[in-house]
Amino acid sequence: MDTQIKCVREEIENVQLLLIAIERQTGHIEIDRLLQDANSSLMKTETHMFRLESHLGKEPPTVRQITSYKVDQLKSDVYLIKNSLRSMTNRHNNRKKQAQEKEELLKRRFTTNQETRIDQMITQGANIFDDLQKQKFNLRSINKRFHFLTKSLGLSDTTIRLIEKRVREDKKLFIAGVICCLIFMFCFYYWWQYC
């Protein structure tokens, strides 16, 4: 039983060395080969673990508890290695996919029609942005002129705030009136047509 446990530990160490080698590699072909080797070694380790579990029941009770602890430790090691191998495989596949997409974009030629459309869209966006900045500047200057004019007429800041508050309330009142009027017109139309 101890020889089988040593054999499984050696296989786990081999898989760990393969994982370290995978981390150090940069070429996709070498990484694919190392991933395949690591997967096959991990499958062998799992078959040996299954054999260990089946032989565990045949051990005498005095040795069974210690051996069971060792087998459980090996199981957790294999589980952790399997998870790290899965994450490395996913990371490698994502890198390969990104490299392929980048290569496709670099190989793809844009026609002049598409380039001019993109350039037009960029210039249109820049023009809109400039117009918005000008409008913001104009609104600020109008607001400053309004405050300057009211101060020159002798109105205080509180009076100006009251006027602005009244304008907001009037706007709300106007919207409420429009909504009430629309509701009344809808009710009248409904009554006129269906009654």
PDB file of C-alpha atoms in Angstrom:
ATOM      1  CA  MET A   1       0.000   0.000   0.000  1.00  0.00           C
ATOM      2  CA  ASP A   2       2.828   2.417   0.834  1.00  0.00           C
ATOM      3  CA  THR A   3       4.449   1.769  -2.546  1.00  0.00           C
ATOM      4  CA  GLN A   4       1.192   2.649  -4.296  1.00  0.00           C
ATOM      5  CA  ILE A   5       0.938   5.850  -2.260  1.00  0.00           C
ATOM      6  CA  LYS A   6       4.546   6.705  -3.200  1.00  0.00           C
ATOM      7  CA  CYS A   7       3.728   6.009  -6.844  1.00  0.00           C
ATOM      8  CA  VAL A   8       0.721   8.346  -6.717  1.00  0.00           C
ATOM      9  CA  ARG A   9       2.789  11.050  -4.986  1.00  0.00           C
ATOM     10  CA  GLU A  10       5.413  10.814  -7.713  1.00  0.00           C
ATOM     11  CA  GLU A  11       2.730  11.131 -10.387  1.00  0.00           C
ATOM     12  CA  ILE A  12       1.305  14.174  -8.592  1.00  0.00           C
ATOM     13  CA  GLU A  13       4.773  15.738  -8.484  1.00  0.00           C
ATOM     14  CA  ASN A  14       5.197  15.037 -12.209  1.00  0.00           C
ATOM     15  CA  VAL A  15       1.894  16.772 -12.944  1.00  0.00           C
ATOM     16  CA  GLN A  16       2.978  19.718 -10.782  1.00  0.00           C
ATOM     17  CA  LEU A  17       6.236  19.951 -12.728  1.00  0.00           C
ATOM     18  CA  LEU A  18       4.240  19.916 -15.968  1.00  0.00           C
ATOM     19  CA  LEU A  19       2.058  22.739 -14.629  1.00  0.00           C
ATOM     20  CA  ILE A  20       5.163  24.777 -13.825  1.00  0.00           C
ATOM     21  CA  ALA A  21       6.488  24.099 -17.329  1.00  0.00           C
ATOM     22  CA  ILE A  22       3.157  25.211 -18.799  1.00  0.00           C
ATOM     23  CA  GLU A  23       3.382  28.501 -16.913  1.00  0.00           C
ATOM     24  CA  ARG A  24       6.880  29.146 -18.288  1.00  0.00           C
ATOM     25  CA  GLN A  25       6.079  28.327 -21.934  1.00  0.00           C
ATOM     26  CA  THR A  26       5.051  30.959 -24.423  1.00  0.00           C
ATOM     27  CA  GLY A  27       4.463  28.995 -27.648  1.00  0.00           C
ATOM     28  CA  HIS A  28       0.970  27.657 -28.243  1.00  0.00           C
ATOM     29  CA  ILE A  29       2.127  24.320 -29.657  1.00  0.00           C
ATOM     30  CA  GLU A  30       4.351  23.510 -26.668  1.00  0.00           C
ATOM     31  CA  ILE A  31       1.618  24.484 -24.253  1.00  0.00           C
ATOM     32  CA  ASP A  32      -0.901  22.263 -26.072  1.00  0.00           C
ATOM     33  CA  ARG A  33       1.489  19.319 -25.855  1.00  0.00           C
ATOM     34  CA  LEU A  34       2.208  19.954 -22.174  1.00  0.00           C
ATOM     35  CA  LEU A  35      -1.499  20.275 -21.414  1.00  0.00           C
ATOM     36  CA  GLN A  36      -2.160  16.923 -23.083  1.00  0.00           C
ATOM     37  CA  ASP A  37       0.676  15.323 -21.111  1.00  0.00           C
ATOM     38  CA  ALA A  38      -0.639  16.807 -17.871  1.00  0.00           C
ATOM     39  CA  ASN A  39      -4.176  15.578 -18.604  1.00  0.00           C
ATOM     40  CA  SER A  40      -2.976  12.045 -19.375  1.00  0.00           C
ATOM     41  CA  SER A  41      -0.811  11.988 -16.238  1.00  0.00           C
ATOM     42  CA  LEU A  42      -3.725  13.234 -14.185  1.00  0.00           C
ATOM     43  CA  MET A  43      -5.965  10.494 -15.573  1.00  0.00           C
ATOM     44  CA  LYS A  44      -3.349   7.894 -14.630  1.00  0.00           C
ATOM     45  CA  THR A  45      -3.180   9.405 -11.156  1.00  0.00           C
ATOM     46  CA  GLU A  46      -6.952   9.188 -10.816  1.00  0.00           C
ATOM     47  CA  THR A  47      -6.951   5.497 -11.805  1.00  0.00           C
ATOM     48  CA  HIS A  48      -4.247   4.819  -9.211  1.00  0.00           C
ATOM     49  CA  MET A  49      -6.306   6.735  -6.647  1.00  0.00           C
ATOM     50  CA  PHE A  50      -9.308   4.537  -7.446  1.00  0.00           C
ATOM     51  CA  ARG A  51      -7.164   1.440  -6.893  1.00  0.00           C
ATOM     52  CA  LEU A  52      -5.908   2.874  -3.609  1.00  0.00           C
ATOM     53  CA  GLU A  53      -9.455   3.426  -2.419  1.00  0.00           C
ATOM     54  CA  SER A  54     -10.438  -0.125  -3.327  1.00  0.00           C
ATOM     55  CA  HIS A  55      -7.414  -1.547  -1.480  1.00  0.00           C
ATOM     56  CA  LEU A  56      -8.108   0.647   1.533  1.00  0.00           C
ATOM     57  CA  GLY A  57     -10.930  -1.619   2.674  1.00  0.00           C
ATOM     58  CA  LYS A  58      -8.566  -4.618   2.740  1.00  0.00           C
ATOM     59  CA  GLU A  59      -6.158  -3.008   5.189  1.00  0.00           C
ATOM     60  CA  PRO A  60      -6.202  -3.977   8.869  1.00  0.00           C
ATOM     61  CA  PRO A  61      -8.131  -1.541  11.107  1.00  0.00           C
ATOM     62  CA  THR A  62      -5.008  -0.289  12.884  1.00  0.00           C
ATOM     63  CA  VAL A  63      -3.380   0.859   9.661  1.00  0.00           C
ATOM     64  CA  ARG A  64      -6.600   1.812   7.862  1.00  0.00           C
ATOM     65  CA  GLN A  65      -7.066   5.166   9.617  1.00  0.00           C
ATOM     66  CA  ILE A  66      -3.547   6.417   8.825  1.00  0.00           C
ATOM     67  CA  THR A  67      -3.756   5.142   5.268  1.00  0.00           C
ATOM     68  CA  SER A  68      -7.201   6.703   4.870  1.00  0.00           C
ATOM     69  CA  TYR A  69      -5.778  10.048   5.991  1.00  0.00           C
ATOM     70  CA  LYS A  70      -2.955   9.767   3.425  1.00  0.00           C
ATOM     71  CA  VAL A  71      -5.396   8.837   0.657  1.00  0.00           C
ATOM     72  CA  ASP A  72      -7.652  11.776   1.562  1.00  0.00           C
ATOM     73  CA  GLN A  73      -4.652  14.104   1.426  1.00  0.00           C
ATOM     74  CA  LEU A  74      -3.758  12.731  -2.004  1.00  0.00           C
ATOM     75  CA  LYS A  75      -7.377  13.210  -3.135  1.00  0.00           C
ATOM     76  CA  SER A  76      -7.322  16.860  -2.116  1.00  0.00           C
ATOM     77  CA  ASP A  77      -3.981  17.348  -3.899  1.00  0.00           C
ATOM     78  CA  VAL A  78      -5.380  15.779  -7.067  1.00  0.00           C
ATOM     79  CA  TYR A  79      -8.505  17.945  -6.804  1.00  0.00           C
ATOM     80  CA  LEU A  80      -6.423  21.128  -6.474  1.00  0.00           C
ATOM     81  CA  ILE A  81      -4.197  20.128  -9.373  1.00  0.00           C
ATOM     82  CA  LYS A  82      -7.232  19.340 -11.504  1.00  0.00           C
ATOM     83  CA  ASN A  83      -8.693  22.791 -10.797  1.00  0.00           C
ATOM     84  CA  SER A  84      -5.439  24.566 -11.570  1.00  0.00           C
ATOM     85  CA  LEU A  85      -5.043  22.555 -14.784  1.00  0.00           C
ATOM     86  CA  ARG A  86      -8.592  23.469 -15.791  1.00  0.00           C
ATOM     87  CA  SER A  87      -7.946  27.156 -15.151  1.00  0.00           C
ATOM     88  CA  MET A  88      -4.670  27.011 -17.106  1.00  0.00           C
ATOM     89  CA  THR A  89      -6.450  25.311 -19.996  1.00  0.00           C
ATOM     90  CA  ASN A  90      -9.155  27.989 -19.994  1.00  0.00           C
ATOM     91  CA  ARG A  91      -6.563  30.756 -19.816  1.00  0.00           C
ATOM     92  CA  HIS A  92      -4.587  29.195 -22.670  1.00  0.00           C
ATOM     93  CA  ASN A  93      -7.710  28.799 -24.816  1.00  0.00           C
ATOM     94  CA  ASN A  94      -8.672  32.428 -24.168  1.00  0.00           C
ATOM     95  CA  ARG A  95      -5.192  33.597 -25.142  1.00  0.00           C
ATOM     96  CA  LYS A  96      -5.306  31.537 -28.326  1.00  0.00           C
ATOM     97  CA  LYS A  97      -8.717  32.936 -29.194  1.00  0.00           C
ATOM     98  CA  GLN A  98      -7.557  36.514 -28.574  1.00  0.00           C
ATOM     99  CA  ALA A  99      -4.456  35.950 -30.688  1.00  0.00           C
ATOM    100  CA  GLN A 100      -6.568  34.565 -33.536  1.00  0.00           C
ATOM    101  CA  GLU A 101      -8.987  37.501 -33.347  1.00  0.00           C
ATOM    102  CA  LYS A 102      -6.085  39.952 -33.325  1.00  0.00           C
ATOM    103  CA  GLU A 103      -4.519  38.242 -36.322  1.00  0.00           C
ATOM    104  CA  GLU A 104      -7.822  38.302 -38.207  1.00  0.00           C
ATOM    105  CA  LEU A 105      -8.218  42.000 -37.514  1.00  0.00           C
ATOM    106  CA  LEU A 106      -4.677  42.709 -38.657  1.00  0.00           C
ATOM    107  CA  LYS A 107      -5.196  40.716 -41.860  1.00  0.00           C
ATOM    108  CA  ARG A 108      -8.537  42.292 -42.625  1.00  0.00           C
ATOM    109  CA  ARG A 109      -8.403  45.185 -45.025  1.00  0.00           C
ATOM    110  CA  PHE A 110     -10.944  47.920 -44.705  1.00  0.00           C
ATOM    111  CA  THR A 111     -12.217  49.385 -47.906  1.00  0.00           C
ATOM    112  CA  THR A 112     -11.922  53.078 -48.576  1.00  0.00           C
ATOM    113  CA  ASN A 113     -15.702  53.432 -48.300  1.00  0.00           C
ATOM    114  CA  GLN A 114     -15.635  52.084 -44.764  1.00  0.00           C
ATOM    115  CA  GLU A 115     -12.671  54.263 -43.882  1.00  0.00           C
ATOM    116  CA  THR A 116     -14.397  57.399 -45.134  1.00  0.00           C
ATOM    117  CA  ARG A 117     -17.560  56.503 -43.230  1.00  0.00           C
ATOM    118  CA  ILE A 118     -15.570  56.007 -40.053  1.00  0.00           C
ATOM    119  CA  ASP A 119     -13.763  59.292 -40.617  1.00  0.00           C
ATOM    120  CA  GLN A 120     -17.078  61.061 -41.228  1.00  0.00           C
ATOM    121  CA  MET A 121     -18.542  59.601 -38.051  1.00  0.00           C
ATOM    122  CA  ILE A 122     -15.500  60.693 -36.050  1.00  0.00           C
ATOM    123  CA  THR A 123     -15.604  64.246 -37.424  1.00  0.00           C
ATOM    124  CA  GLN A 124     -19.373  64.429 -36.865  1.00  0.00           C
ATOM    125  CA  GLY A 125     -18.910  63.327 -33.249  1.00  0.00           C
ATOM    126  CA  ALA A 126     -16.153  65.904 -32.767  1.00  0.00           C
ATOM    127  CA  ASN A 127     -18.385  68.635 -34.248  1.00  0.00           C
ATOM    128  CA  ILE A 128     -21.270  67.684 -31.960  1.00  0.00           C
ATOM    129  CA  PHE A 129     -18.946  67.758 -28.966  1.00  0.00           C
ATOM    130  CA  ASP A 130     -17.668  71.203 -29.959  1.00  0.00           C
ATOM    131  CA  ASP A 131     -21.247  72.476 -30.391  1.00  0.00           C
ATOM    132  CA  LEU A 132     -22.183  71.195 -26.948  1.00  0.00           C
ATOM    133  CA  GLN A 133     -19.199  72.954 -25.414  1.00  0.00           C
ATOM    134  CA  LYS A 134     -20.153  76.207 -27.176  1.00  0.00           C
ATOM    135  CA  GLN A 135     -23.752  75.911 -25.975  1.00  0.00           C
ATOM    136  CA  LYS A 136     -22.553  75.289 -22.437  1.00  0.00           C
ATOM    137  CA  PHE A 137     -20.348  78.382 -22.646  1.00  0.00           C
ATOM    138  CA  ASN A 138     -23.209  80.439 -24.119  1.00  0.00           C
ATOM    139  CA  LEU A 139     -25.619  79.341 -21.385  1.00  0.00           C
ATOM    140  CA  ARG A 140     -23.111  80.216 -18.706  1.00  0.00           C
ATOM    141  CA  SER A 141     -22.527  83.645 -20.205  1.00  0.00           C
ATOM    142  CA  ILE A 142     -26.301  84.258 -20.455  1.00  0.00           C
ATOM    143  CA  ASN A 143     -26.736  83.240 -16.816  1.00  0.00           C
ATOM    144  CA  LYS A 144     -23.899  85.564 -15.766  1.00  0.00           C
ATOM    145  CA  ARG A 145     -25.387  88.428 -17.776  1.00  0.00           C
ATOM    146  CA  PHE A 146     -28.792  87.820 -16.189  1.00  0.00           C
ATOM    147  CA  HIS A 147     -27.306  87.922 -12.686  1.00  0.00           C
ATOM    148  CA  PHE A 148     -25.264  91.009 -13.543  1.00  0.00           C
ATOM    149  CA  LEU A 149     -28.341  92.735 -14.965  1.00  0.00           C
ATOM    150  CA  THR A 150     -30.483  91.926 -11.946  1.00  0.00           C
ATOM    151  CA  LYS A 151     -27.770  93.106  -9.585  1.00  0.00           C
ATOM    152  CA  SER A 152     -27.414  96.326 -11.519  1.00  0.00           C
ATOM    153  CA  LEU A 153     -31.176  96.821 -11.162  1.00  0.00           C
ATOM    154  CA  GLY A 154     -30.758  96.420  -7.427  1.00  0.00           C
ATOM    155  CA  LEU A 155     -32.251  92.955  -6.939  1.00  0.00           C
ATOM    156  CA  SER A 156     -30.647  90.772  -4.308  1.00  0.00           C
ATOM    157  CA  ASP A 157     -29.619  87.134  -4.659  1.00  0.00           C
ATOM    158  CA  THR A 158     -32.603  85.985  -2.627  1.00  0.00           C
ATOM    159  CA  THR A 159     -34.957  87.816  -4.981  1.00  0.00           C
ATOM    160  CA  ILE A 160     -33.278  86.160  -7.951  1.00  0.00           C
ATOM    161  CA  ARG A 161     -33.619  82.748  -6.316  1.00  0.00           C
ATOM    162  CA  LEU A 162     -37.300  83.455  -5.637  1.00  0.00           C
ATOM    163  CA  ILE A 163     -37.806  84.373  -9.294  1.00  0.00           C
ATOM    164  CA  GLU A 164     -36.056  81.179 -10.441  1.00  0.00           C
ATOM    165  CA  LYS A 165     -38.150  79.143  -8.002  1.00  0.00           C
ATOM    166  CA  ARG A 166     -41.307  80.778  -9.315  1.00  0.00           C
ATOM    167  CA  VAL A 167     -40.282  79.931 -12.893  1.00  0.00           C
ATOM    168  CA  ARG A 168     -39.817  76.266 -11.937  1.00  0.00           C
ATOM    169  CA  GLU A 169     -43.202  76.201 -10.164  1.00  0.00           C
ATOM    170  CA  ASP A 170     -44.877  77.855 -13.147  1.00  0.00           C
ATOM    171  CA  LYS A 171     -43.367  75.229 -15.429  1.00  0.00           C
ATOM    172  CA  LYS A 172     -44.715  72.441 -13.203  1.00  0.00           C
ATOM    173  CA  LEU A 173     -48.127  74.108 -13.120  1.00  0.00           C
ATOM    174  CA  PHE A 174     -48.128  74.441 -16.908  1.00  0.00           C
ATOM    175  CA  ILE A 175     -47.270  70.732 -17.372  1.00  0.00           C
ATOM    176  CA  ALA A 176     -50.012  69.739 -14.922  1.00  0.00           C
ATOM    177  CA  GLY A 177     -52.510  71.943 -16.793  1.00  0.00           C
ATOM    178  CA  VAL A 178     -51.546  70.419 -20.137  1.00  0.00           C
ATOM    179  CA  ILE A 179     -51.986  66.910 -18.729  1.00  0.00           C
ATOM    180  CA  CYS A 180     -55.401  67.812 -17.223  1.00  0.00           C
ATOM    181  CA  CYS A 181     -56.478  69.368 -20.504  1.00  0.00           C
ATOM    182  CA  LEU A 182     -55.434  66.268 -22.448  1.00  0.00           C
ATOM    183  CA  ILE A 183     -57.320  64.031 -20.021  1.00  0.00           C
ATOM    184  CA  PHE A 184     -60.433  66.234 -20.341  1.00  0.00           C
ATOM    185  CA  MET A 185     -60.185  66.165 -24.155  1.00  0.00           C
ATOM    186  CA  PHE A 186     -59.794  62.377 -24.149  1.00  0.00           C
ATOM    187  CA  CYS A 187     -62.810  61.949 -21.846  1.00  0.00           C
ATOM    188  CA  PHE A 188     -64.901  64.329 -23.973  1.00  0.00           C
ATOM    189  CA  TYR A 189     -63.897  62.515 -27.164  1.00  0.00           C
ATOM    190  CA  TYR A 190     -64.694  59.148 -25.576  1.00  0.00           C
ATOM    191  CA  TRP A 191     -68.080  60.448 -24.384  1.00  0.00           C
ATOM    192  CA  TRP A 192     -68.812  61.974 -27.804  1.00  0.00           C
ATOM    193  CA  GLN A 193     -67.992  58.791 -29.739  1.00  0.00           C
ATOM    194  CA  TYR A 194     -69.328  56.031 -27.514  1.00  0.00           C
ATOM    195  CA  CYS A 195     -72.239  57.529 -25.585  1.00  0.00           C
TER     196      CYS A 195
END
